[in-house]
Amino acid sequence: MTRAGDRPSARRVPLVAANWKMHLLRRDVEDFARVLGAGLGAPRAEVVIFPSHPLLAPAAQALAAAAPGAALGGQDLHPEPKGAFTGDVSGAQLRDAGCTWVLCGHSERRRDHAENDELVGNKVAAAVRSGLAPLLCVGERREERHAGETLAVLERQLAAGLASRPQRFAVAYEPVWAIGTGETATPEIAQEAHAFLREQLVGRYGIETAERTRIVYGGSVTPENAAALREEADIDGFLVGGASLDVGKFLAIIRVCGSA
Ligand code: PEP
């Protein structure tokens, strides 16, 4: 079988995404977009902002005006296209609000909303049906790493997340123990996981699709640690939480990718 490691190294267009989680207000969005747009220039990276749902409309407007190079994504969607699901949003509503991306299976949703692998897979399928590109988040918890289960967890989450065989998607490797903790995975740890995920993609989709697919790293990424992570062959960008709330730091992380 062709292994991803056997291929000539190919550099994919990096993907750098901001996960704002439940932060910021309408008044913050315009300034963020203005500074982002001024600093972006013509980045070699694809940039996506994931605001909370009430901020999608103002963010769409602000990005279109000041940072048209940046795309917009939702942080979650319901697997059904519409219906009596109070508090949820559909893929069509995200599209209508200007989104082209959506996060699926973020560990905070798995943890706080009991999202299991099957539900995450259904959300990925719903995203694709709505014309959205899912950014599928996978990652092991600290106790799973200590128990030597990391690769098994990644294999399981990836297989379930991609059960519908989406064609346009990206994967975020986000070790749960590194999210919001200030404890970043070392480049070696992250690369091992990314290379494993790419091998899994080769098995599922073949080498060409696996080569094209961006696998980004998330977990306490900062301008300081991004460069070393980006050196690794299979790290194609970042999903940034805390540091993305500071547009200067977010731009610095984009530059690490854009100049690579
Ligand atoms: C995240 O929430 O996806 C994330 C990576 O957060 P942080 O950068 O704050 O660890």
Coordinates of C-alpha atoms and ligand atoms in Angstrom, one line a residue:
M1 CA 0.0 0.0 0.0
T2 CA 1.2 3.5 -0.7
R3 CA 2.0 5.2 2.6
A4 CA 1.7 8.9 3.1
G5 CA 5.3 9.0 4.3
D6 CA 6.4 7.6 0.9
R7 CA 5.1 10.5 -1.1
P8 CA 7.1 13.6 -2.1
S9 CA 6.2 16.2 0.4
A10 CA 3.5 18.5 -0.9
R11 CA 2.5 21.8 0.8
R12 CA -1.2 22.4 0.9
V13 CA -2.6 25.9 1.1
P14 CA -2.6 26.5 4.8
L15 CA -5.8 26.9 6.7
V16 CA -5.9 29.3 9.7
A17 CA -9.1 29.5 11.7
A18 CA -10.2 31.6 14.7
N19 CA -12.6 29.9 17.1
W20 CA -14.1 32.7 19.1
K21 CA -16.1 30.3 21.2
M22 CA -18.6 32.3 23.5
H23 CA -16.5 35.5 23.4
L24 CA -16.8 39.0 22.0
L25 CA -19.8 41.3 21.2
R26 CA -21.0 43.1 18.2
R27 CA -19.0 46.2 19.0
D28 CA -15.7 44.1 18.8
V29 CA -16.3 42.7 15.4
E30 CA -15.8 45.7 13.2
D31 CA -12.5 46.6 14.8
F32 CA -11.3 43.0 14.5
A33 CA -12.2 42.9 10.8
R34 CA -10.6 46.3 10.0
V35 CA -7.3 45.3 11.6
L36 CA -7.4 41.8 10.1
G37 CA -8.1 43.2 6.6
A38 CA -5.4 45.8 6.9
G39 CA -2.9 43.2 8.1
L40 CA -3.9 40.3 5.8
G41 CA -2.7 41.7 2.5
A42 CA -2.8 38.7 0.1
P43 CA -2.2 35.8 2.4
R44 CA -1.2 32.5 1.1
A45 CA -3.3 31.0 3.8
E46 CA -7.1 30.4 3.8
V47 CA -8.5 32.3 6.8
V48 CA -11.8 31.4 8.5
I49 CA -13.5 33.1 11.5
F50 CA -15.9 31.1 13.6
P51 CA -17.9 33.5 15.8
S52 CA -20.8 32.5 18.0
H53 CA -24.2 32.5 16.2
P54 CA -25.5 36.0 17.2
L55 CA -22.3 37.5 15.8
L56 CA -22.5 35.8 12.4
A57 CA -24.5 38.5 10.7
P58 CA -22.4 41.4 12.0
A59 CA -19.2 39.5 11.3
A60 CA -20.3 38.7 7.7
Q61 CA -21.0 42.4 7.1
A62 CA -17.7 43.5 8.7
L63 CA -15.6 40.9 6.9
A64 CA -17.2 41.7 3.6
A65 CA -16.4 45.4 4.1
A66 CA -12.9 45.2 5.6
A67 CA -11.4 41.7 5.2
P68 CA -13.0 40.1 2.2
G69 CA -10.2 37.5 2.1
A70 CA -11.5 35.9 5.3
A71 CA -14.3 33.4 5.3
L72 CA -17.0 32.8 7.9
G73 CA -18.0 29.6 9.7
G74 CA -20.5 28.5 12.3
Q75 CA -19.4 26.8 15.5
D76 CA -22.1 24.1 15.4
L77 CA -25.1 22.9 13.4
H78 CA -28.1 20.6 13.9
P79 CA -28.0 17.4 11.9
E80 CA -31.6 18.0 10.7
P81 CA -32.3 20.5 7.9
K82 CA -35.1 22.3 9.9
G83 CA -37.7 21.6 12.6
A84 CA -38.7 22.0 16.2
F85 CA -35.2 22.2 17.7
T86 CA -35.2 25.1 20.0
G87 CA -31.8 26.8 20.4
D88 CA -30.2 25.0 17.4
V89 CA -29.3 26.2 14.0
S90 CA -29.4 24.5 10.7
G91 CA -26.8 24.3 7.9
A92 CA -29.1 26.3 5.6
Q93 CA -29.3 29.0 8.3
L94 CA -25.5 29.1 8.5
R95 CA -25.3 29.4 4.7
D96 CA -27.9 32.1 4.8
A97 CA -25.8 34.0 7.3
G98 CA -22.8 34.0 5.0
C99 CA -21.0 30.9 6.3
T100 CA -19.0 28.6 4.1
W101 CA -17.5 26.5 6.9
V102 CA -18.8 24.8 10.1
L103 CA -17.0 23.2 13.1
C104 CA -18.1 19.7 13.8
G105 CA -17.2 17.7 16.9
H106 CA -15.3 20.3 18.8
S107 CA -14.3 18.8 22.1
E108 CA -16.2 21.4 24.1
R109 CA -19.4 20.2 22.3
R110 CA -18.5 16.6 22.8
R111 CA -17.9 17.3 26.5
D112 CA -20.6 19.8 27.3
H113 CA -23.4 18.7 25.0
A114 CA -22.7 14.9 25.0
E115 CA -22.0 14.8 21.3
N116 CA -21.0 11.3 20.4
D117 CA -19.2 10.1 17.4
E118 CA -22.3 9.1 15.5
L119 CA -23.9 12.6 16.1
V120 CA -20.7 14.3 14.9
G121 CA -20.8 12.1 11.7
N122 CA -24.4 13.1 11.1
K123 CA -23.5 16.8 11.6
V124 CA -20.7 16.4 9.0
A125 CA -23.2 14.9 6.6
A126 CA -25.7 17.7 7.3
A127 CA -23.0 20.3 6.7
V128 CA -22.1 18.9 3.3
R129 CA -25.8 18.7 2.3
S130 CA -26.1 22.4 3.1
G131 CA -23.0 23.3 1.0
L132 CA -20.8 23.9 4.0
A133 CA -17.3 22.6 4.4
P134 CA -17.0 20.8 7.8
L135 CA -13.9 21.3 9.9
L136 CA -14.0 18.0 11.8
C137 CA -12.3 18.2 15.2
V138 CA -10.7 15.1 16.7
G139 CA -8.5 14.6 19.7
E140 CA -7.7 12.5 22.7
R141 CA -8.3 13.3 26.3
R142 CA -5.4 13.3 28.7
E143 CA -6.3 10.0 30.3
E144 CA -6.6 8.4 26.9
R145 CA -3.1 9.6 26.0
H146 CA -1.8 8.2 29.2
A147 CA -3.5 4.9 28.6
G148 CA -1.9 4.6 25.2
E149 CA -5.2 5.0 23.4
T150 CA -4.5 8.2 21.4
L151 CA -4.3 6.6 17.9
A152 CA -7.3 4.4 18.6
V153 CA -9.3 7.4 19.6
L154 CA -8.2 9.3 16.5
E155 CA -9.1 6.4 14.2
R156 CA -12.5 6.0 15.8
Q157 CA -13.4 9.7 15.7
L158 CA -12.2 10.2 12.2
A159 CA -14.0 7.1 10.9
A160 CA -17.3 8.1 12.5
G161 CA -16.9 11.8 11.5
L162 CA -16.3 10.8 7.9
A163 CA -18.8 8.0 7.7
S164 CA -20.8 9.9 5.0
R165 CA -17.6 10.2 2.9
P166 CA -17.6 14.0 2.5
Q167 CA -15.4 15.2 -0.3
R168 CA -14.7 18.8 0.8
F169 CA -13.6 19.0 4.4
A170 CA -10.7 19.6 6.7
V171 CA -9.6 18.0 9.9
A172 CA -8.4 19.6 13.1
Y173 CA -6.3 17.6 15.5
E174 CA -7.0 19.1 18.9
P175 CA -5.7 17.1 21.8
V176 CA -8.2 17.9 24.6
W177 CA -5.5 18.3 27.2
A178 CA -4.0 21.2 25.1
I179 CA -7.1 23.2 24.6
G180 CA -7.2 26.4 26.6
T181 CA -4.6 25.0 29.0
G182 CA -1.5 26.8 27.8
E183 CA 0.0 23.3 27.3
T184 CA 0.7 22.9 23.6
A185 CA 1.5 19.6 22.0
T186 CA 5.2 19.4 21.1
P187 CA 5.8 19.5 17.3
E188 CA 6.8 15.8 17.5
I189 CA 3.6 14.8 19.3
A190 CA 1.4 16.8 16.9
Q191 CA 3.2 15.5 13.8
E192 CA 2.8 11.9 14.9
A193 CA -0.9 12.4 15.2
H194 CA -1.2 14.3 11.9
A195 CA 0.8 11.7 10.0
F196 CA -1.4 9.0 11.5
L197 CA -4.6 10.9 10.5
R198 CA -3.2 11.3 7.0
E199 CA -2.5 7.6 6.8
Q200 CA -6.1 7.0 7.8
L201 CA -7.3 9.4 5.0
V202 CA -5.1 7.5 2.5
G203 CA -6.9 4.3 3.6
R204 CA -10.3 5.8 3.3
Y205 CA -9.9 8.1 0.2
G206 CA -6.7 7.2 -1.6
I207 CA -3.5 9.2 -1.7
E208 CA -4.7 12.1 -3.8
T209 CA -7.5 13.2 -1.6
A210 CA -5.4 12.5 1.5
E211 CA -2.7 14.7 0.0
R212 CA -5.1 17.5 -0.7
T213 CA -6.8 17.5 2.7
R214 CA -5.7 20.1 5.3
I215 CA -5.1 18.7 8.8
V216 CA -4.7 21.7 11.2
Y217 CA -3.5 21.7 14.8
G218 CA -5.4 23.3 17.6
G219 CA -4.5 23.5 21.3
S220 CA -3.0 26.6 22.9
V221 CA -1.4 27.9 19.7
T222 CA 0.3 31.3 20.0
P223 CA 2.5 33.3 17.7
E224 CA 5.5 32.0 19.8
N225 CA 4.8 28.3 19.3
A226 CA 3.2 28.3 15.8
A227 CA 6.5 28.4 13.8
A228 CA 7.9 25.2 15.2
L229 CA 4.6 23.4 14.8
R230 CA 4.3 24.7 11.2
E231 CA 7.7 23.2 10.4
E232 CA 6.2 19.7 10.5
A233 CA 5.3 18.1 7.2
D234 CA 1.7 17.3 8.0
I235 CA 0.7 20.4 10.0
D236 CA -1.3 22.5 7.5
G237 CA -2.3 25.4 9.7
F238 CA -4.1 26.0 12.9
L239 CA -7.4 26.2 14.7
V240 CA -6.8 29.0 17.2
G241 CA -9.0 29.6 20.3
G242 CA -7.7 32.0 22.9
A243 CA -5.1 33.7 20.8
S244 CA -7.6 34.4 18.0
L245 CA -9.4 36.9 20.3
D246 CA -6.4 39.2 19.9
V247 CA -6.3 40.2 16.2
G248 CA -2.6 41.0 16.4
K249 CA -1.8 37.6 17.7
F250 CA -4.1 36.0 15.1
L251 CA -2.4 37.9 12.3
A252 CA 1.0 36.8 13.6
I253 CA -0.1 33.2 13.4
I254 CA -1.4 33.7 9.9
R255 CA 1.9 35.1 8.9
V256 CA 3.7 32.1 10.2
C257 CA 1.6 30.0 7.8
G258 CA 1.5 32.4 4.9
S259 CA 5.2 32.7 4.6
A260 CA 5.9 29.0 5.0
Ligands
PEP1 C1 -10.0 25.6 20.3 O1 -11.0 25.8 21.1 O2 -10.3 25.0 19.2 C2 -8.7 25.9 20.8 C3 -7.7 25.3 20.1 O3 -8.5 26.7 21.8 P1 -7.2 27.3 22.4 O4 -6.4 27.8 21.3 O5 -7.6 28.4 23.4 O6 -6.5 26.2 23.1

